[in-house]
Short mmCIF file of C-alpha atoms in Angstrom, two decimals:
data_model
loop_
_atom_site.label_atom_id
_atom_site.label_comp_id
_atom_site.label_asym_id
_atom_site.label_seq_id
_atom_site.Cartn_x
_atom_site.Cartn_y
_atom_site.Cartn_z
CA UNK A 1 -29.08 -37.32 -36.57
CA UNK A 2 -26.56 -34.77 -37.40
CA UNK A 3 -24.70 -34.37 -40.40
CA UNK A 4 -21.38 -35.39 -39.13
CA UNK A 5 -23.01 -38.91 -38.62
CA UNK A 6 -24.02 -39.12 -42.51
CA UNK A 7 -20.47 -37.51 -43.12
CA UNK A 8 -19.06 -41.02 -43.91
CA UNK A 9 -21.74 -42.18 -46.55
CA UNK A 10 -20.77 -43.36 -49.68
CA UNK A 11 -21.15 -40.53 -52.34
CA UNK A 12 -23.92 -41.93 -54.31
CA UNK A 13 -26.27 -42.25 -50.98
CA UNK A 14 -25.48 -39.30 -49.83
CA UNK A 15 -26.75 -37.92 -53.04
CA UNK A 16 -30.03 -40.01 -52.86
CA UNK A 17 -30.93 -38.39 -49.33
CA UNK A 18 -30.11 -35.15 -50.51
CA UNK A 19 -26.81 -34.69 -48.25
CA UNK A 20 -24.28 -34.68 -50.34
CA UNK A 21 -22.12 -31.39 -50.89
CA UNK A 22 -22.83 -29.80 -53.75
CA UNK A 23 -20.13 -28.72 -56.03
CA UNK A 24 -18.43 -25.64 -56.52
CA UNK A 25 -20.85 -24.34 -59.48
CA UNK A 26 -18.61 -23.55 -63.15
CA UNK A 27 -19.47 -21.78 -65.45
CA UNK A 28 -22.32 -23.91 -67.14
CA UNK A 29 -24.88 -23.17 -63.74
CA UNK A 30 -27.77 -24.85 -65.11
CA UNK A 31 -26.48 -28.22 -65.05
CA UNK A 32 -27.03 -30.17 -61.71
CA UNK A 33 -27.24 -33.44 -60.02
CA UNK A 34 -30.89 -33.62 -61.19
CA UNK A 35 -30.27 -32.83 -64.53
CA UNK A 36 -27.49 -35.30 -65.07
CA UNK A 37 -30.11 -38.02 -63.75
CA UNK A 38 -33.08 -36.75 -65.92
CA UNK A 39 -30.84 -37.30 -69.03
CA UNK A 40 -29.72 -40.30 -68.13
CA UNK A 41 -33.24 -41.34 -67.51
CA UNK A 42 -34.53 -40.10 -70.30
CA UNK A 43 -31.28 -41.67 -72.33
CA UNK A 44 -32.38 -45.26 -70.64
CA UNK A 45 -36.15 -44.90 -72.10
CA UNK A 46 -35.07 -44.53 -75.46
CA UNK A 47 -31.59 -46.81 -76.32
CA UNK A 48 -31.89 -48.79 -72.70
CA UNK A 49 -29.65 -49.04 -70.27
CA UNK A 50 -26.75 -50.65 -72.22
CA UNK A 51 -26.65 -47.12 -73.47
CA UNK A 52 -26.11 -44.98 -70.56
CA UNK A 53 -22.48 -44.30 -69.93
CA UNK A 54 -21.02 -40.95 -68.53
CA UNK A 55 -20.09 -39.88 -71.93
CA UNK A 56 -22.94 -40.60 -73.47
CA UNK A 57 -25.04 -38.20 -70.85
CA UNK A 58 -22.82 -35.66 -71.20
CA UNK A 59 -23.03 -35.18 -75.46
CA UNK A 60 -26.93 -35.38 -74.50
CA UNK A 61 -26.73 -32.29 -72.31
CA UNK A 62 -24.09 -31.02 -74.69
CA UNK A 63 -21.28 -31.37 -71.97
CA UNK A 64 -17.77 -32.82 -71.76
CA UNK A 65 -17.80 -35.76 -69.49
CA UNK A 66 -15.25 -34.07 -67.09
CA UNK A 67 -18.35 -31.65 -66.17
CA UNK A 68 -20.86 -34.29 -65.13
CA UNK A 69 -18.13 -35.99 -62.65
CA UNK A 70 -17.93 -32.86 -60.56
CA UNK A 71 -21.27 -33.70 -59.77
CA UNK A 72 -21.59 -37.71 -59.97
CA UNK A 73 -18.28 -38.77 -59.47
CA UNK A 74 -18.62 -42.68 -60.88
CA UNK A 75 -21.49 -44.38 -63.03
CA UNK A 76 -22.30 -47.13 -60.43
CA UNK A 77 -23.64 -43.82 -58.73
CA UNK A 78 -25.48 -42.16 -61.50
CA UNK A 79 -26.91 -45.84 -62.05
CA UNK A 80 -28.00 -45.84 -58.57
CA UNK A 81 -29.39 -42.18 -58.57
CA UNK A 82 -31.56 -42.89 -61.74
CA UNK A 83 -33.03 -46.21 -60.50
CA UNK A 84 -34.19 -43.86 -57.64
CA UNK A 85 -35.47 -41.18 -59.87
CA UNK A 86 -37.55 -44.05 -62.31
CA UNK A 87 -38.80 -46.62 -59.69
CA UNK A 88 -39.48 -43.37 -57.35
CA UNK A 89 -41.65 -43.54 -54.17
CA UNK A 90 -44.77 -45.59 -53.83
CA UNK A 91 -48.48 -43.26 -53.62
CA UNK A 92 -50.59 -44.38 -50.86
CA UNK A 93 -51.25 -48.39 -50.93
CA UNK A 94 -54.95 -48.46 -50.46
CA UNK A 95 -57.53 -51.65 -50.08
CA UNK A 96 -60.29 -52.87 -47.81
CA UNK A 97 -57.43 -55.78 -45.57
CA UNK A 98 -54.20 -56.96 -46.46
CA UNK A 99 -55.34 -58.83 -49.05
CA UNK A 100 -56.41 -56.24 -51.47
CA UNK A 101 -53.59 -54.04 -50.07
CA UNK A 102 -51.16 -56.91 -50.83
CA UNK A 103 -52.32 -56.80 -54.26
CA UNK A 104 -52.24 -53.33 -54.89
CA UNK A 105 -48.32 -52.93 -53.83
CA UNK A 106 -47.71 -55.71 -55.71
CA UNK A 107 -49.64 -53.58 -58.94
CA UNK A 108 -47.99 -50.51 -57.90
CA UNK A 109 -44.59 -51.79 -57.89
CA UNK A 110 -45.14 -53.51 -61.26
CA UNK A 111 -46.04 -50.67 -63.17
CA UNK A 112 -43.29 -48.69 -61.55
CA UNK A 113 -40.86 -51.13 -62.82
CA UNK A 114 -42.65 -51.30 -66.25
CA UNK A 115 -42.98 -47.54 -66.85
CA UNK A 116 -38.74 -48.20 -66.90
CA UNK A 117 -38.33 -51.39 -67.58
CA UNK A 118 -34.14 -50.93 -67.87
CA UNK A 119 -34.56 -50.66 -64.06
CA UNK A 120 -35.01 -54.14 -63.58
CA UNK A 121 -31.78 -54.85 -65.55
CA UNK A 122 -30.22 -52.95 -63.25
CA UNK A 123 -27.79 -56.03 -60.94
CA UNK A 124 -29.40 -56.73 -57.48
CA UNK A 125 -26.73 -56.34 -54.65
CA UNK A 126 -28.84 -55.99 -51.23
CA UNK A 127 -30.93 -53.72 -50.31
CA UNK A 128 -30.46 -50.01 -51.84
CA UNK A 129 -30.70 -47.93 -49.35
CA UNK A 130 -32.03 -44.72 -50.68
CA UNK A 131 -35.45 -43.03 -49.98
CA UNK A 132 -37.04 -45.03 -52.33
CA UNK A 133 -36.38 -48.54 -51.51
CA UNK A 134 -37.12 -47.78 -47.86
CA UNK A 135 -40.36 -45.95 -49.19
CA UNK A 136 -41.18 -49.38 -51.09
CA UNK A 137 -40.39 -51.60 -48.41
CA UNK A 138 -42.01 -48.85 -45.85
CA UNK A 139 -45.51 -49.63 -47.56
CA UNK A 140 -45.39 -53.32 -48.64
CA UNK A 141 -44.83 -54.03 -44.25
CA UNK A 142 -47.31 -51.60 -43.58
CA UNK A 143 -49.88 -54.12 -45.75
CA UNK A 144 -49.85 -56.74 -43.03
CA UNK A 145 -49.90 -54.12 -40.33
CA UNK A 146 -53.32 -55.37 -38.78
CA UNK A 147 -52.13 -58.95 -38.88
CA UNK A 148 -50.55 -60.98 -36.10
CA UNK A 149 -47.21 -61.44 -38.10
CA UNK A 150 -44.34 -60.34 -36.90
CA UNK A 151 -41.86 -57.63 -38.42
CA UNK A 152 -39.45 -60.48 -39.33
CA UNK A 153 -42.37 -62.28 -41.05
CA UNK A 154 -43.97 -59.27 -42.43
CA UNK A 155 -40.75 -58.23 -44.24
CA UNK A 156 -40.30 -61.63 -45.77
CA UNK A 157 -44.17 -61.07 -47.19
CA UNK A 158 -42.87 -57.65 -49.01
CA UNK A 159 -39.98 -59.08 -50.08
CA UNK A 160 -41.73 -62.25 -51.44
CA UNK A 161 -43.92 -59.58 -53.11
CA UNK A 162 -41.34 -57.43 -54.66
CA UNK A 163 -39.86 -60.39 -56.10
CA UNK A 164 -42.71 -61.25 -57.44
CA UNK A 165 -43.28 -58.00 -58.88
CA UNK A 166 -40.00 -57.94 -60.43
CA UNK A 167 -40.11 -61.42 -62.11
CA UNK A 168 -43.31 -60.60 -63.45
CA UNK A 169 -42.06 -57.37 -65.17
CA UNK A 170 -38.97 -58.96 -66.88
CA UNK A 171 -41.08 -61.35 -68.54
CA UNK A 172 -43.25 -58.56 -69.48
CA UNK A 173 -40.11 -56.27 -70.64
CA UNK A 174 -38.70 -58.97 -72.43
CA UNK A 175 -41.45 -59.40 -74.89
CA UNK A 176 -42.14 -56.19 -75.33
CA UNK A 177 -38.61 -55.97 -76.01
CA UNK A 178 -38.92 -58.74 -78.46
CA UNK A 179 -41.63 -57.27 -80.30
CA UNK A 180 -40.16 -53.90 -80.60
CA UNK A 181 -36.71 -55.22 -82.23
CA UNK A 182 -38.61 -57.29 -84.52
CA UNK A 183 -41.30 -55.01 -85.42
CA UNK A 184 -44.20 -56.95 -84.41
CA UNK A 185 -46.86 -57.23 -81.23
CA UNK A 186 -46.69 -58.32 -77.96
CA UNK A 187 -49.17 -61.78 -79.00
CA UNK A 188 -46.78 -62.72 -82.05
CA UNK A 189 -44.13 -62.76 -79.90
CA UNK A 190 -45.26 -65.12 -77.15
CA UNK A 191 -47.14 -67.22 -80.45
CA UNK A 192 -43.75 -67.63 -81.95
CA UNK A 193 -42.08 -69.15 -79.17
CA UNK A 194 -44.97 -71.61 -78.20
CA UNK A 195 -45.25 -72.72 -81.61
CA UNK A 196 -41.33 -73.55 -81.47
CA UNK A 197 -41.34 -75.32 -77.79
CA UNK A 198 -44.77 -76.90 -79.20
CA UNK A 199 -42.92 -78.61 -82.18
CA UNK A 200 -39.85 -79.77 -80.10
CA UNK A 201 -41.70 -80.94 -76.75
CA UNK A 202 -41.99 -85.10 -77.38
CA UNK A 203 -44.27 -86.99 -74.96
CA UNK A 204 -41.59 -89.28 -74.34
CA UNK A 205 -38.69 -86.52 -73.32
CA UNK A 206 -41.45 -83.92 -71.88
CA UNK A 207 -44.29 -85.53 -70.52
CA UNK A 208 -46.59 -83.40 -68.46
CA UNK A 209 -45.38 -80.63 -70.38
CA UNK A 210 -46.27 -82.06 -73.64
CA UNK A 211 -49.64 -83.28 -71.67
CA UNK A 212 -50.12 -79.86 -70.87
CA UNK A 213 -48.98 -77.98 -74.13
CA UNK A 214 -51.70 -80.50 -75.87
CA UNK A 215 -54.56 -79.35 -73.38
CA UNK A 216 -53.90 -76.15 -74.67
CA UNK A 217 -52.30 -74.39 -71.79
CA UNK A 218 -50.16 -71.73 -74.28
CA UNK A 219 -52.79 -70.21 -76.51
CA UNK A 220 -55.49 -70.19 -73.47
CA UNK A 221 -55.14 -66.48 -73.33
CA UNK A 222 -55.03 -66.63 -69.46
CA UNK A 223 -52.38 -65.27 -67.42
CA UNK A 224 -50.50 -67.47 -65.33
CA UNK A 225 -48.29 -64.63 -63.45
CA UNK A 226 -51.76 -63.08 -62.53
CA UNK A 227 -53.12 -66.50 -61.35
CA UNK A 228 -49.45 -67.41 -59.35
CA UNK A 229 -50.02 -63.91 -57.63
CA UNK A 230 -53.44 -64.95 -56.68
CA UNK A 231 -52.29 -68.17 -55.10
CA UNK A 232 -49.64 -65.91 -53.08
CA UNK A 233 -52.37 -64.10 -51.36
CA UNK A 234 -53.95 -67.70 -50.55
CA UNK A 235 -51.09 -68.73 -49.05
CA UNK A 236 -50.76 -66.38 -46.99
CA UNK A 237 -54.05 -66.49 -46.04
CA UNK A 238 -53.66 -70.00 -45.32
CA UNK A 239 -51.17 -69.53 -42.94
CA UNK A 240 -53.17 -66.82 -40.92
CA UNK A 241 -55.99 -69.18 -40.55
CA UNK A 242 -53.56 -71.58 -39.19
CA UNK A 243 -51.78 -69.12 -36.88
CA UNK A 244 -55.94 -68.26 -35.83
CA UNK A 245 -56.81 -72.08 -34.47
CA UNK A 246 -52.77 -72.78 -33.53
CA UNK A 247 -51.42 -75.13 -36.14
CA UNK A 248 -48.82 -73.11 -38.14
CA UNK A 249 -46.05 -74.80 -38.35
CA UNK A 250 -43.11 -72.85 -36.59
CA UNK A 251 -40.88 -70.65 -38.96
CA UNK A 252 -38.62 -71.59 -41.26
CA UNK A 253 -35.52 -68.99 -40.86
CA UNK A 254 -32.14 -71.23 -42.15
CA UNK A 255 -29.54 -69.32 -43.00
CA UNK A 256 -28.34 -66.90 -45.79
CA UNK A 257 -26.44 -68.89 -48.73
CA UNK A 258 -22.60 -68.91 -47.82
CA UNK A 259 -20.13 -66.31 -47.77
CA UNK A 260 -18.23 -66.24 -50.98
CA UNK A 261 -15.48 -66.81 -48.76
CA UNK A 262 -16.74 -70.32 -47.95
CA UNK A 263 -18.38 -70.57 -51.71
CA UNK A 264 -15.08 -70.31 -53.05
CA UNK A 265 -13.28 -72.54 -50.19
CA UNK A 266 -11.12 -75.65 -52.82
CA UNK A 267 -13.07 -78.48 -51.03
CA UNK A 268 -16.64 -77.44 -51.26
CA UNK A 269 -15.73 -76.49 -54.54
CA UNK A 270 -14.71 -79.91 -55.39
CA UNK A 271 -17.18 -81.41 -54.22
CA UNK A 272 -19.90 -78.96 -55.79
CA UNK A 273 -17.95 -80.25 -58.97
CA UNK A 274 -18.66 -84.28 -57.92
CA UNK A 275 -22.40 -83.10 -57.21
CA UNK A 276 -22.60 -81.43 -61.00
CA UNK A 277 -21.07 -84.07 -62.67
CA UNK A 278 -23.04 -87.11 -61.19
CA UNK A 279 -26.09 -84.65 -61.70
CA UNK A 280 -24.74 -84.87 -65.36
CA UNK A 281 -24.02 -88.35 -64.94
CA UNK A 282 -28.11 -88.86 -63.85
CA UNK A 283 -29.64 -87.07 -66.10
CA UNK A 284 -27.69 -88.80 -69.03
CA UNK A 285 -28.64 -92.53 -67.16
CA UNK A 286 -32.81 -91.13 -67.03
CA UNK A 287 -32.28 -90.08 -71.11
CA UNK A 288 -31.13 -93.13 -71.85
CA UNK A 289 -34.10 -94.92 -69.97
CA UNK A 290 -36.44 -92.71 -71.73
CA UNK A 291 -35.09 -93.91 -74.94
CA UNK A 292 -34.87 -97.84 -73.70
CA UNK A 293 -38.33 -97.84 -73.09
CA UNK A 294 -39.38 -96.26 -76.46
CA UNK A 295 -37.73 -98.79 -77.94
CA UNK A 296 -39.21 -101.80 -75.65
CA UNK A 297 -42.67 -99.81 -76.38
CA UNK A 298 -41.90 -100.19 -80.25
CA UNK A 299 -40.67 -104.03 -79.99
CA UNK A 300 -43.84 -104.91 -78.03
CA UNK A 301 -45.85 -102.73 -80.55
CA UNK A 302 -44.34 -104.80 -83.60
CA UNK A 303 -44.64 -108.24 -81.28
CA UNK A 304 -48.11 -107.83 -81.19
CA UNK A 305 -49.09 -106.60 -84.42
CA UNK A 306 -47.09 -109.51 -85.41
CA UNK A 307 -49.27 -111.70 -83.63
CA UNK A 308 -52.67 -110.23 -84.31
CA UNK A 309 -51.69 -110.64 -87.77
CA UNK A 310 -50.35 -114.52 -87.68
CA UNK A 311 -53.72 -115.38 -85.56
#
């Protein structure tokens, strides 16, 4: 490819792959693309992302802001540039079959996101395409490469993954997060908040929650992200056994959600509106039967102590 065909890339990829132009170099010759990124970085670590704005790198280097945009010209760039710099490149994705391989880019890609855990704040909007992302999604299809999937099928795997992955690390972040702006430990935080859902789940509201909360299922010390990744790999195994004897069911591939074009069309958005409300409208009918029947539960409760006590 030559580099009038990358001439027409958006600034911030172009500076990903390492063809943008480089600027005209002022006076101040140390600074550079790199070390805009690494202080941004480095900002994001300590104060989180919130904190990173151009001015804000720019008093960390001990520059004006004008000097970093001869370099990065907008933030949704430098955002985008610094996502690629923390999340990086995956190492070699090692393991004896695609199962242990599977679970190794899965581990990889979690601790990547955890080492920077501001990069998962960071708003989803298709696939980035820098050297990175195509590194990451390079190695998660290579995992199923001695498998009879197909590419289509083998990309939904890494994706499936990755999203995995990420889900796994914002609930991670998020109590660490917790912990840190409260000043205590990872385990008080998550023992806080199942104390509080324990003393507001009711067994008539909450059933098999409250069935489950009662068995003990939030201070078992197990880890359910761990044991939902583990059922993954099952699945998929499941579904190679089936493809083996011939009794996979053929792929499911509807289509994307809608356009926001036809999202935002006046009738389907009316009639999303009619679907809410008598959503609303259900959900208020089954609360009310839960609270009918507590009540016919306490009336045939009093009935018959009543009666044991007249007999």
């Amino acid at each position: 490819m030559s580099d009038t065909d990358l001439d027409d890339l958006p600034r911030g990829i172009a500076l990903a792959w390492g063809v943008a132009a480089s600027p005209q170099r002022g006076p101040k010759r140390e600074m550079s693309v790199e070390r805009i990124v690494e202080a941004a970085v480095e900002l994001a670590d300590a104060e989180g992302l919130g904190a990173v704005s151009m001015a804000a790198v720019a008093s960390r280097l001990g520059y004006t802001p004008m000097s970093l945009y001869r370099y990065i010209s907008a933030k949704d760039d430098l955002i985008l540039l610094m996502q690629e710099a923390a999340v990086g490149a995956p190492g070699p994705i090692t393991g004896e079959g695609w199962r242990e391989r599977a679970i190794a880019f899965h581990d990889a890609l979690l601790s990547a996101y955890l080492a920077h855990p501001w990069a998962i704040e960071i708003p989803i909007a298709g696939i980035s395409p820098t050297p990175g992302t195509a590194a990451w999604m390079d190695a998660g299809i290579q995992v199923f490469d001695d498998t009879p999937f197909d590419d289509d099928e083998r990309l939904s795997l890494m994706l499936m993954l990755t999203g995995y992955a990420h889900w796994y690390a914002m609930a991670v972040a998020g109590m660490t997060r917790r912990a840190a702006e409260t000043g205590s430990d990872y385990d008080a935080v998550g023992h806080e908040s199942d104390g509080l859902l324990a003393r507001l789940v009711t067994a008539d509201e909450y059933p098999s929650l409250h069935r489950a909360i009662a068995a003990g299922v939030l201070s078992s010390g197990s880890d359910p992200f761990r044991f939902g990744l583990d059922r993954i790999i099952d699945g998929i195994a499941a579904h190679l056994e089936a493809l083996a004897v011939g009794t996979a069911a053929a792929p499911s591939r509807g289509p994307l959600p809608e356009a926001p074009e036809v999202a935002s069309d006046r009738r389907v958005r009316e009639t999303r509106k009619k679907v809410r409300e008598a959503e609303k409208l259900l959900r208020a009918a089954h609360k009310e039967e839960r609270a009918a029947l507590r009540e016919a539960r306490e009336r045939a409760r009093q009935r018959q102590a009543k009666d044991a006590a007249g007999s």
